[in-house]
Coordinates of N, CA and C in Angstrom, one line a residue:
M889 N -22.2 18.5 38.8 CA -21.7 17.1 39.1 C -20.4 17.3 39.9
K890 N -20.2 16.4 40.9 CA -19.0 16.5 41.7 C -18.4 15.1 41.8
A891 N -17.1 15.1 42.0 CA -16.3 13.8 42.2 C -15.0 14.2 42.8
E892 N -14.5 13.4 43.7 CA -13.2 13.7 44.3 C -12.1 13.8 43.3
P893 N -11.1 14.7 43.5 CA -10.0 14.8 42.6 C -9.4 13.5 42.2
A894 N -9.2 12.6 43.1 CA -8.6 11.3 42.8 C -9.4 10.5 41.9
V895 N -10.7 10.6 42.0 CA -11.6 9.9 41.1 C -11.6 10.5 39.7
Q896 N -11.5 11.9 39.7 CA -11.4 12.6 38.4 C -10.1 12.2 37.7
R897 N -9.1 12.0 38.4 CA -7.8 11.6 37.8 C -7.9 10.2 37.1
R898 N -8.8 9.4 37.7 CA -8.9 8.1 37.0 C -9.5 8.2 35.7
L899 N -10.2 9.3 35.4 CA -10.7 9.5 34.0 C -9.6 9.6 33.0
L900 N -8.4 10.1 33.5 CA -7.3 10.2 32.6 C -6.8 8.8 32.3
D901 N -6.8 7.9 33.2 CA -6.5 6.5 32.9 C -7.4 5.9 31.9
L902 N -8.7 6.2 32.1 CA -9.7 5.7 31.1 C -9.5 6.3 29.7
A903 N -9.2 7.6 29.7 CA -9.0 8.3 28.4 C -7.7 7.7 27.7
G904 N -6.7 7.4 28.5 CA -5.5 6.8 28.0 C -5.7 5.4 27.4
V905 N -6.6 4.6 28.1 CA -6.9 3.3 27.5 C -7.7 3.5 26.3
D906 N -8.7 4.4 26.2 CA -9.5 4.6 25.0 C -8.6 5.1 23.9
T907 N -7.6 5.9 24.2 CA -6.7 6.3 23.1 C -6.0 5.2 22.5
E908 N -5.5 4.3 23.4 CA -4.8 3.1 22.9 C -5.8 2.2 22.1
L909 N -7.0 2.1 22.5 CA -8.0 1.2 21.7 C -8.2 1.9 20.4
N910 N -8.3 3.2 20.4 CA -8.6 3.9 19.1 C -7.4 3.7 18.1
R911 N -6.2 3.7 18.7 CA -5.0 3.5 17.9 C -4.9 2.1 17.4
L912 N -5.3 1.2 18.2 CA -5.3 -0.2 17.7 C -6.3 -0.4 16.6
Q913 N -7.5 0.2 16.8 CA -8.5 0.1 15.7 C -8.1 0.7 14.4
H914 N -7.4 1.9 14.6 CA -6.9 2.6 13.4 C -5.8 1.7 12.7
R915 N -5.0 1.1 13.5 CA -4.0 0.2 13.0 C -4.6 -1.0 12.3
R916 N -5.7 -1.5 12.8 CA -6.4 -2.7 12.2 C -6.9 -2.3 10.8
T917 N -7.5 -1.2 10.7 CA -8.1 -0.8 9.4 C -7.1 -0.3 8.4
S918 N -5.9 0.1 8.9 CA -4.9 0.8 8.0 C -3.6 -0.1 7.8
L919 N -3.7 -1.4 8.1 CA -2.6 -2.3 7.9 C -2.2 -2.2 6.4
P920 N -0.9 -2.0 6.1 CA -0.5 -2.0 4.7 C -0.8 -3.3 4.0
E921 N -0.9 -4.4 4.8 CA -1.2 -5.7 4.1 C -2.6 -5.7 3.4
H922 N -3.5 -4.8 3.9 CA -4.8 -4.8 3.2 C -4.7 -4.3 1.8
A923 N -3.9 -3.2 1.6 CA -3.7 -2.7 0.2 C -2.8 -3.7 -0.6
E924 N -1.9 -4.3 0.1 CA -1.0 -5.3 -0.6 C -1.8 -6.5 -1.1
L925 N -2.8 -6.9 -0.2 CA -3.6 -8.1 -0.6 C -4.5 -7.7 -1.8
T926 N -5.0 -6.5 -1.8 CA -5.9 -6.0 -2.9 C -5.1 -6.1 -4.2
A927 N -3.8 -5.6 -4.1 CA -3.0 -5.6 -5.3 C -2.6 -7.0 -5.7
A928 N -2.3 -7.8 -4.8 CA -1.9 -9.2 -5.1 C -3.1 -10.0 -5.6
E929 N -4.3 -9.8 -5.1 CA -5.5 -10.5 -5.7 C -5.7 -10.0 -7.1
A930 N -5.5 -8.7 -7.4 CA -5.7 -8.3 -8.8 C -4.6 -8.9 -9.7
A931 N -3.4 -9.1 -9.1 CA -2.3 -9.8 -9.9 C -2.7 -11.2 -10.2
V932 N -3.3 -11.9 -9.2 CA -3.7 -13.3 -9.4 C -4.8 -13.3 -10.5
R933 N -5.8 -12.4 -10.5 CA -6.8 -12.4 -11.5 C -6.2 -12.2 -12.9
T934 N -5.3 -11.3 -13.0 CA -4.6 -11.0 -14.3 C -3.9 -12.2 -14.7
A935 N -3.1 -12.9 -13.8 CA -2.4 -14.0 -14.2 C -3.3 -15.2 -14.6
K936 N -4.4 -15.4 -13.9 CA -5.3 -16.4 -14.3 C -5.9 -16.2 -15.7
D937 N -6.2 -14.9 -15.9 CA -6.7 -14.6 -17.3 C -5.7 -14.9 -18.4
A938 N -4.4 -14.6 -18.0 CA -3.4 -14.9 -19.0 C -3.2 -16.4 -19.3
V939 N -3.3 -17.1 -18.2 CA -3.2 -18.6 -18.3 C -4.4 -19.2 -19.1
V940 N -5.6 -18.7 -18.8 CA -6.8 -19.2 -19.6 C -6.7 -18.8 -21.0
E941 N -6.3 -17.6 -21.3 CA -6.1 -17.1 -22.7 C -5.1 -18.0 -23.4
A942 N -3.9 -18.3 -22.8 CA -2.9 -19.1 -23.4 C -3.4 -20.5 -23.6
E943 N -4.1 -21.1 -22.6 CA -4.6 -22.4 -22.7 C -5.6 -22.5 -23.9
T944 N -6.5 -21.5 -24.0 CA -7.5 -21.5 -25.0 C -6.8 -21.4 -26.4
N945 N -5.8 -20.6 -26.5 CA -5.1 -20.5 -27.8 C -4.3 -21.8 -28.1
A946 N -3.8 -22.4 -27.1 CA -3.1 -23.7 -27.3 C -4.1 -24.7 -27.8
S947 N -5.3 -24.7 -27.2 CA -6.3 -25.7 -27.6 C -6.7 -25.5 -29.0
D948 N -6.8 -24.2 -29.4 CA -7.2 -23.9 -30.8 C -6.1 -24.4 -31.7
L949 N -4.9 -24.2 -31.4 CA -3.8 -24.6 -32.3 C -3.7 -26.1 -32.3
D950 N -3.9 -26.8 -31.2 CA -3.9 -28.3 -31.2 C -5.0 -28.8 -32.1
R951 N -6.2 -28.2 -32.1 CA -7.3 -28.6 -32.9 C -6.9 -28.4 -34.4
D952 N -6.2 -27.3 -34.7 CA -5.8 -27.0 -36.1 C -4.7 -28.1 -36.5
I953 N -3.8 -28.4 -35.6 CA -2.8 -29.4 -35.9 C -3.4 -30.7 -36.2
R954 N -4.4 -31.1 -35.4 CA -5.1 -32.4 -35.7 C -5.9 -32.4 -37.0
R955 N -6.5 -31.3 -37.3 CA -7.2 -31.2 -38.6 C -6.2 -31.3 -39.8
I956 N -5.1 -30.6 -39.7 CA -4.1 -30.7 -40.8 C -3.6 -32.1 -40.9
E957 N -3.3 -32.8 -39.7 CA -2.8 -34.1 -39.8 C -3.8 -35.1 -40.5
R958 N -5.1 -34.8 -40.2 CA -6.1 -35.6 -40.9 C -6.1 -35.4 -42.4
D959 N -6.0 -34.1 -42.7 CA -5.9 -33.7 -44.2 C -4.7 -34.4 -44.9
V960 N -3.6 -34.3 -44.2 CA -2.3 -34.9 -44.8 C -2.5 -36.4 -44.9
D961 N -3.1 -37.0 -43.9 CA -3.3 -38.5 -44.0 C -4.2 -38.8 -45.2
G962 N -5.2 -38.0 -45.4 CA -6.1 -38.2 -46.5 C -5.5 -38.0 -47.8
V963 N -4.6 -37.0 -48.0 CA -3.8 -36.8 -49.2 C -2.9 -38.0 -49.4
R964 N -2.2 -38.4 -48.4 CA -1.3 -39.5 -48.6 C -2.0 -40.8 -49.0
S965 N -3.2 -41.0 -48.4 CA -4.0 -42.2 -48.8 C -4.4 -42.1 -50.2
R966 N -4.9 -40.9 -50.6 CA -5.3 -40.8 -52.0 C -4.1 -40.9 -53.0
T967 N -2.9 -40.4 -52.6 CA -1.7 -40.6 -53.4 C -1.3 -42.0 -53.5
A968 N -1.4 -42.8 -52.4 CA -1.0 -44.2 -52.5 C -2.0 -44.9 -53.4
R969 N -3.3 -44.6 -53.3 CA -4.2 -45.3 -54.1 C -4.0 -45.0 -55.6
D970 N -3.7 -43.7 -55.9 CA -3.5 -43.3 -57.3 C -2.2 -44.0 -57.9
N971 N -1.2 -44.1 -57.0 CA 0.0 -44.7 -57.5 C -0.2 -46.2 -57.7
E972 N -1.0 -46.8 -56.9 CA -1.3 -48.2 -57.1 C -2.1 -48.4 -58.4
L973 N -3.1 -47.5 -58.6 CA -3.8 -47.6 -59.9 C -2.9 -47.4 -61.1
L974 N -2.0 -46.4 -61.0 CA -1.2 -46.1 -62.1 C -0.2 -47.2 -62.4
A975 N 0.2 -48.0 -61.4 CA 1.1 -49.1 -61.6 C 0.4 -50.4 -62.0
G976 N -1.0 -50.3 -62.0 CA -1.7 -51.5 -62.3 C -1.8 -51.8 -63.8
A977 N -2.1 -53.0 -64.2 CA -2.2 -53.4 -65.6 C -3.6 -53.0 -66.1
G978 N -3.7 -52.8 -67.4 CA -4.9 -52.5 -68.1 C -5.4 -51.1 -68.0
I979 N -4.6 -50.1 -67.6 CA -5.0 -48.7 -67.5 C -4.7 -48.0 -68.8
G980 N -5.7 -47.3 -69.2 CA -5.6 -46.6 -70.5 C -4.7 -45.3 -70.4
A981 N -4.4 -44.8 -71.5 CA -3.5 -43.6 -71.6 C -4.2 -42.4 -71.0
K982 N -5.5 -42.2 -71.2 CA -6.3 -41.1 -70.7 C -6.4 -41.2 -69.2
Q983 N -6.7 -42.4 -68.7 CA -6.8 -42.5 -67.3 C -5.4 -42.3 -66.6
A984 N -4.4 -42.8 -67.2 CA -3.0 -42.6 -66.7 C -2.7 -41.1 -66.6
S985 N -3.1 -40.4 -67.7 CA -2.8 -39.0 -67.7 C -3.6 -38.3 -66.6
E986 N -4.9 -38.7 -66.4 CA -5.7 -38.1 -65.3 C -5.1 -38.4 -63.9
L987 N -4.7 -39.6 -63.8 CA -4.1 -40.0 -62.5 C -2.8 -39.2 -62.2
Q988 N -2.0 -39.1 -63.3 CA -0.7 -38.3 -63.1 C -1.0 -36.9 -62.7
H989 N -2.0 -36.3 -63.4 CA -2.4 -34.9 -63.0 C -2.9 -34.8 -61.6
E990 N -3.7 -35.8 -61.2 CA -4.2 -35.8 -59.8 C -3.0 -35.9 -58.8
L991 N -2.1 -36.8 -59.1 CA -0.9 -37.0 -58.2 C -0.1 -35.7 -58.1
E992 N 0.0 -34.9 -59.2 CA 0.7 -33.6 -59.1 C 0.0 -32.7 -58.2
T993 N -1.4 -32.7 -58.4 CA -2.2 -31.8 -57.5 C -2.1 -32.2 -56.1
L994 N -2.2 -33.5 -55.8 CA -2.0 -34.0 -54.4 C -0.7 -33.7 -53.8
A995 N 0.4 -33.7 -54.6 CA 1.7 -33.4 -54.1 C 1.7 -31.9 -53.7
R996 N 1.1 -31.1 -54.6 CA 1.1 -29.6 -54.2 C 0.3 -29.4 -52.9
R997 N -0.8 -30.1 -52.9 CA -1.7 -29.9 -51.7 C -1.0 -30.4 -50.4
Q998 N -0.3 -31.5 -50.5 CA 0.5 -32.1 -49.4 C 1.5 -31.1 -48.9
S999 N 2.2 -30.5 -49.9 CA 3.3 -29.5 -49.6 C 2.7 -28.3 -48.8
V1000 N 1.6 -27.8 -49.3 CA 0.9 -26.7 -48.7 C 0.5 -27.0 -47.3
L1001 N -0.1 -28.2 -47.1 CA -0.5 -28.6 -45.8 C 0.6 -28.8 -44.8
E1002 N 1.7 -29.4 -45.3 CA 2.9 -29.6 -44.4 C 3.5 -28.3 -44.0
D1003 N 3.5 -27.3 -45.0 CA 4.1 -26.0 -44.6 C 3.2 -25.3 -43.5
E1004 N 1.9 -25.5 -43.7 CA 0.9 -24.9 -42.8 C 1.1 -25.6 -41.4
Q1005 N 1.2 -26.9 -41.5 CA 1.4 -27.7 -40.2 C 2.7 -27.2 -39.5
L1006 N 3.8 -27.0 -40.2 CA 5.0 -26.6 -39.6 C 4.9 -25.2 -39.0
E1007 N 4.2 -24.3 -39.7 CA 4.0 -23.0 -39.1 C 3.2 -23.0 -37.8
I1008 N 2.1 -23.8 -37.9 CA 1.3 -23.9 -36.6 C 2.0 -24.6 -35.5
M1009 N 2.8 -25.6 -35.8 CA 3.6 -26.3 -34.8 C 4.6 -25.3 -34.1
E1010 N 5.2 -24.4 -35.0 CA 6.1 -23.4 -34.4 C 5.4 -22.5 -33.5
Q1011 N 4.2 -22.1 -33.9 CA 3.3 -21.2 -33.1 C 3.0 -21.9 -31.8
R1012 N 2.7 -23.2 -31.9 CA 2.3 -23.9 -30.7 C 3.5 -24.1 -29.7
E1013 N 4.7 -24.2 -30.3 CA 5.9 -24.3 -29.4 C 6.1 -23.0 -28.7
A1014 N 6.0 -21.9 -29.4 CA 6.2 -20.6 -28.8 C 5.1 -20.3 -27.7
L1015 N 3.9 -20.8 -28.1 CA 2.8 -20.6 -27.1 C 3.0 -21.4 -25.9
E1016 N 3.6 -22.6 -26.0 CA 3.9 -23.4 -24.8 C 4.8 -22.7 -23.9
A1017 N 5.8 -22.0 -24.4 CA 6.7 -21.3 -23.6 C 6.0 -20.2 -22.9
H1018 N 5.1 -19.5 -23.6 CA 4.3 -18.4 -23.1 C 3.4 -18.9 -22.0
L1019 N 2.8 -20.1 -22.2 CA 2.0 -20.7 -21.2 C 2.7 -21.0 -20.0
G1020 N 3.9 -21.5 -20.1 CA 4.8 -21.8 -19.0 C 5.1 -20.6 -18.1
H1021 N 5.4 -19.5 -18.8 CA 5.6 -18.2 -18.1 C 4.4 -17.7 -17.4
A1022 N 3.2 -17.9 -18.1 CA 1.9 -17.4 -17.4 C 1.6 -18.3 -16.2
R1023 N 1.9 -19.6 -16.3 CA 1.6 -20.4 -15.1 C 2.6 -20.1 -14.0
A1024 N 3.8 -19.8 -14.3 CA 4.8 -19.4 -13.3 C 4.4 -18.1 -12.6
A1025 N 3.9 -17.2 -13.4 CA 3.5 -15.9 -12.9 C 2.3 -16.1 -12.0
L1026 N 1.4 -17.0 -12.3 CA 0.2 -17.2 -11.5 C 0.6 -17.9 -10.2
D1027 N 1.6 -18.8 -10.3 CA 2.0 -19.5 -9.1 C 2.7 -18.5 -8.1
A1028 N 3.5 -17.6 -8.7 CA 4.2 -16.6 -7.9 C 3.2 -15.6 -7.2
A1029 N 2.2 -15.3 -8.0 CA 1.2 -14.3 -7.5 C 0.4 -15.0 -6.3
E1030 N 0.1 -16.3 -6.5 CA -0.7 -17.0 -5.4 C 0.2 -17.2 -4.2
K1031 N 1.5 -17.4 -4.4 CA 2.4 -17.5 -3.2 C 2.5 -16.1 -2.5
E1032 N 2.5 -15.1 -3.3 CA 2.6 -13.7 -2.7 C 1.3 -13.5 -1.8
I1033 N 0.2 -13.9 -2.3 CA -1.0 -13.7 -1.5 C -0.9 -14.5 -0.2
A1034 N -0.4 -15.7 -0.3 CA -0.2 -16.5 1.0 C 0.7 -15.8 1.9
T1035 N 1.8 -15.3 1.4 CA 2.8 -14.6 2.3 C 2.2 -13.4 2.9
I1036 N 1.5 -12.5 2.1 CA 0.9 -11.3 2.7 C -0.2 -11.7 3.7
T1037 N -1.0 -12.7 3.4 CA -2.1 -13.1 4.3 C -1.5 -13.6 5.6
E1038 N -0.4 -14.3 5.6 CA 0.2 -14.7 6.8 C 0.7 -13.5 7.6
R1039 N 1.3 -12.5 7.0 CA 1.7 -11.3 7.7 C 0.5 -10.5 8.2
R1040 N -0.5 -10.4 7.4 CA -1.7 -9.7 7.9 C -2.3 -10.4 9.1
D1041 N -2.4 -11.8 9.1 CA -3.0 -12.5 10.2 C -2.2 -12.4 11.4
T1042 N -0.9 -12.4 11.3 CA 0.0 -12.2 12.4 C -0.2 -10.8 13.1
A1043 N -0.3 -9.8 12.2 CA -0.5 -8.4 12.7 C -1.9 -8.3 13.4
L1044 N -2.9 -8.9 12.8 CA -4.2 -8.9 13.4 C -4.3 -9.6 14.7
A1045 N -3.6 -10.7 14.8 CA -3.5 -11.4 16.1 C -2.8 -10.6 17.2
D1046 N -1.8 -9.9 16.8 CA -1.1 -9.0 17.7 C -2.1 -7.8 18.2
I1047 N -2.9 -7.3 17.2 CA -3.8 -6.3 17.5 C -4.9 -6.8 18.5
D1048 N -5.4 -8.0 18.1 CA -6.4 -8.7 19.0 C -5.9 -8.8 20.4
A1049 N -4.7 -9.2 20.6 CA -4.1 -9.4 21.9 C -4.0 -8.1 22.6
G1050 N -3.6 -7.0 21.9 CA -3.5 -5.7 22.5 C -4.9 -5.2 22.9
E1051 N -5.9 -5.4 22.1 CA -7.2 -5.0 22.4 C -7.8 -5.7 23.6
T1052 N -7.5 -7.0 23.7 CA -8.0 -7.8 24.8 C -7.4 -7.2 26.1
G1053 N -6.1 -6.9 26.1 CA -5.5 -6.4 27.3 C -6.0 -5.0 27.6
R1054 N -6.2 -4.2 26.6 CA -6.7 -2.8 26.9 C -8.1 -2.8 27.4
R1055 N -8.9 -3.7 26.8 CA -10.3 -3.8 27.3 C -10.4 -4.3 28.7
R1056 N -9.6 -5.2 29.0 CA -9.5 -5.7 30.4 C -9.1 -4.5 31.4
A1057 N -8.1 -3.7 31.0 CA -7.7 -2.6 31.8 C -8.9 -1.5 31.8
R1058 N -9.6 -1.4 30.7 CA -10.7 -0.4 30.7 C -11.8 -0.8 31.7
D1059 N -12.1 -2.1 31.7 CA -13.1 -2.6 32.6 C -12.7 -2.4 34.1
E1060 N -11.5 -2.5 34.3 CA -11.0 -2.3 35.7 C -11.1 -0.9 36.1
V1061 N -10.8 0.1 35.2 CA -11.0 1.5 35.5 C -12.4 1.8 35.7
V1062 N -13.3 1.4 34.7 CA -14.7 1.7 34.7 C -15.3 1.3 36.0
A1063 N -14.9 0.1 36.6 CA -15.5 -0.4 37.8 C -15.3 0.5 39.0
T1064 N -14.3 1.4 38.9 CA -14.0 2.3 40.0 C -14.6 3.7 39.9
L1065 N -15.4 3.9 38.8 CA -16.0 5.3 38.5 C -17.4 5.3 38.9
P1066 N -17.9 6.4 39.4 CA -19.3 6.6 39.7 C -20.1 6.6 38.3
E1067 N -21.3 6.1 38.4 CA -22.1 5.9 37.1 C -22.3 7.2 36.4
D1068 N -22.7 8.3 37.2 CA -23.0 9.6 36.6 C -21.7 10.2 35.9
L1069 N -20.6 10.0 36.6 CA -19.3 10.5 36.0 C -18.9 9.8 34.7
L1070 N -19.1 8.5 34.8 CA -18.8 7.6 33.6 C -19.7 8.0 32.5
A1071 N -21.0 8.2 32.8 CA -22.0 8.6 31.7 C -21.6 9.9 31.1
A1072 N -21.2 10.9 31.9 CA -20.8 12.2 31.4 C -19.5 12.0 30.5
Y1073 N -18.6 11.2 30.9 CA -17.4 10.9 30.1 C -17.8 10.3 28.8
E1074 N -18.6 9.3 28.8 CA -19.0 8.6 27.6 C -19.7 9.5 26.6
R1075 N -20.6 10.4 27.1 CA -21.3 11.4 26.3 C -20.2 12.3 25.6
R1076 N -19.3 12.8 26.3 CA -18.3 13.7 25.7 C -17.4 12.9 24.7
R1077 N -17.1 11.7 25.1 CA -16.3 10.9 24.1 C -17.0 10.6 22.8
A1078 N -18.3 10.4 22.9 CA -19.1 10.2 21.7 C -19.2 11.4 20.9
Q1079 N -19.2 12.6 21.5 CA -19.3 13.8 20.8 C -18.0 14.3 20.2
Q1080 N -17.0 14.2 21.1 CA -15.7 14.8 20.8 C -14.6 13.8 20.4
G1081 N -14.8 12.6 20.6 CA -13.8 11.6 20.4 C -12.9 11.4 21.6
T1082 N -12.9 12.3 22.5 CA -12.2 12.2 23.8 C -13.1 12.7 24.9
G1083 N -13.1 11.9 26.0 CA -14.0 12.2 27.1 C -13.5 13.1 28.1
A1084 N -12.2 12.9 28.4 CA -11.5 13.7 29.4 C -10.1 14.0 29.1
A1085 N -9.5 15.1 29.6 CA -8.1 15.4 29.3 C -7.5 16.2 30.4
L1086 N -6.2 16.1 30.5 CA -5.5 16.8 31.5 C -5.4 18.3 31.2
L1087 N -5.6 19.2 32.2 CA -5.3 20.6 32.0 C -3.8 20.8 32.5
L1088 N -3.0 21.1 31.5 CA -1.5 21.2 31.8 C -1.0 22.5 31.4
A1089 N -0.5 23.3 32.4 CA 0.0 24.6 32.1 C -1.0 25.5 31.4
R1090 N -2.2 25.4 31.9 CA -3.4 26.2 31.3 C -3.7 25.8 29.9
R1091 N -3.3 24.7 29.5 CA -3.6 24.2 28.1 C -4.4 22.9 28.2
C1092 N -5.5 22.8 27.5 CA -6.2 21.5 27.4 C -5.5 20.6 26.5
Q1093 N -5.2 19.4 27.0 CA -4.4 18.4 26.3 C -5.2 17.6 25.2
A1094 N -6.6 17.9 25.2 CA -7.4 17.3 24.1 C -7.3 18.2 22.9
C1095 N -7.7 19.5 23.0 CA -7.7 20.3 21.8 C -6.4 21.1 21.6
R1096 N -5.5 21.0 22.6 CA -4.2 21.7 22.6 C -4.3 23.2 22.5
L1097 N -5.3 23.8 23.0 CA -5.5 25.2 23.0 C -5.3 25.8 24.5
D1098 N -4.7 26.9 24.5 CA -4.5 27.6 25.8 C -5.8 28.3 26.2
L1099 N -6.2 28.1 27.5 CA -7.5 28.7 27.9 C -7.3 30.2 28.2
D1100 N -8.3 31.0 27.9 CA -8.2 32.5 28.2 C -8.3 32.8 29.7
R1101 N -8.1 34.0 30.0 CA -8.1 34.4 31.4 C -9.4 34.2 32.1
T1102 N -10.5 34.4 31.4 CA -11.8 34.2 31.9 C -12.0 32.8 32.3
A1103 N -11.7 31.9 31.4 CA -11.8 30.5 31.7 C -10.9 30.0 32.8
I1104 N -9.7 30.5 32.9 CA -8.8 30.2 33.9 C -9.3 30.7 35.3
S1105 N -9.9 31.9 35.3 CA -10.5 32.4 36.5 C -11.6 31.5 37.0
A1106 N -12.4 31.1 36.1 CA -13.6 30.2 36.4 C -13.1 28.9 37.0
L1107 N -12.0 28.3 36.4 CA -11.5 27.1 36.9 C -10.8 27.2 38.3
K1108 N -10.2 28.4 38.5 CA -9.6 28.6 39.8 C -10.7 28.7 40.9
A1109 N -11.9 29.3 40.5 CA -12.9 29.4 41.5 C -13.7 28.2 41.7
A1110 N -13.6 27.2 40.8 CA -14.4 26.0 40.9 C -13.8 25.1 42.1
A1111 N -14.7 24.5 42.8 CA -14.2 23.6 43.9 C -13.4 22.4 43.3
P1112 N -12.5 21.9 44.1 CA -11.7 20.8 43.6 C -12.5 19.6 43.1
D1113 N -13.6 19.4 43.8 CA -14.4 18.2 43.4 C -15.5 18.5 42.4
E1114 N -15.5 19.7 41.8 CA -16.5 20.0 40.8 C -16.0 19.6 39.4
I1115 N -16.8 19.0 38.6 CA -16.5 18.6 37.3 C -16.5 19.8 36.4
V1116 N -15.4 20.1 35.7 CA -15.3 21.2 34.8 C -15.0 20.8 33.4
H1117 N -15.2 21.7 32.5 CA -15.1 21.3 31.1 C -14.2 22.4 30.3
C1118 N -13.6 21.9 29.3 CA -12.8 22.9 28.4 C -13.8 23.7 27.6
E1119 N -13.7 25.0 27.7 CA -14.6 25.9 27.0 C -14.5 25.8 25.5
E1120 N -13.3 25.3 25.0 CA -13.1 25.2 23.6 C -13.6 23.9 23.0
C1121 N -13.3 22.7 23.6 CA -13.7 21.5 23.0 C -14.8 20.7 23.8
G1122 N -15.0 21.1 25.0 CA -16.1 20.5 25.8 C -15.7 19.3 26.6
V1123 N -14.5 18.8 26.5 CA -14.1 17.6 27.3 C -14.0 17.9 28.8
I1124 N -14.2 16.9 29.6 CA -13.9 17.0 31.0 C -12.5 17.3 31.3
L1125 N -12.2 18.4 32.0 CA -10.8 18.8 32.3 C -10.5 18.3 33.7
V1126 N -9.4 17.6 33.7 CA -8.9 17.1 35.0 C -7.7 18.0 35.5
R1127 N -7.9 18.6 36.7 CA -7.0 19.5 37.2 C -6.0 18.8 38.2
T1128 N -4.7 19.2 38.1 CA -3.7 18.7 38.9 C -2.8 19.9 39.3
P1129 N -1.8 19.6 40.2 CA -0.9 20.7 40.5 C -0.1 21.3 39.3
E1130 N -0.1 20.6 38.2 CA 0.6 21.0 37.0 C -0.3 21.8 36.1
S1131 N -1.5 22.1 36.5 CA -2.5 22.7 35.6 C -2.2 24.2 35.5
G1132 N -1.4 24.8 36.4 CA -1.1 26.2 36.3 C -2.1 27.2 36.8
L1133 N -3.0 26.7 37.7 CA -4.0 27.5 38.3 C -3.6 28.2 39.5

């Protein structure tokens, strides 16, 4: 395959654009915001679980408080009724004794219930503070996701703009290349990751290896318009006065 040296040099422009596109693609996939978002989303899930757990525990305690309040109300009603019976006329000594015994039992029961109620209310108060902290942590985690997402979207928009410009430049270079030369370049790029590279001071700028004497002799003997390749990595080598031939 043959191509004028000036045309071959345009392969370096194409390779440069492709290198930039590869760099932009690598940047797209390796943005630190991707890992930060993963961590922030995990933090949100953890915070949501903590809020749900605290809300569930609070609901359980509220149910216990209502149950105790009903029990206390029942004891108070029974106490009031017994006191009313005890104060009434026509009550016998045996019944009075039984009522008095029941009032003492009700008093002890009320005391136990009120102690239990106080303990649960203290737990509920402490849990309310914990729930407040959990909700604040969830709010902070969600705001962190929003902040990171904004940074990521800004970075991706910058990459998109860069890629658009580079693809436009690539199309302009491609339009100036013969189809067979472009096809050879694309095959090498698919195989090696780089389609063409400069031969600088007898070193391939793709694989960064110095060519041996045999290869240099062959390159010297090749016509300027002949397409040559690096014997080490196979890319198209572009020769210039700086190639050291």
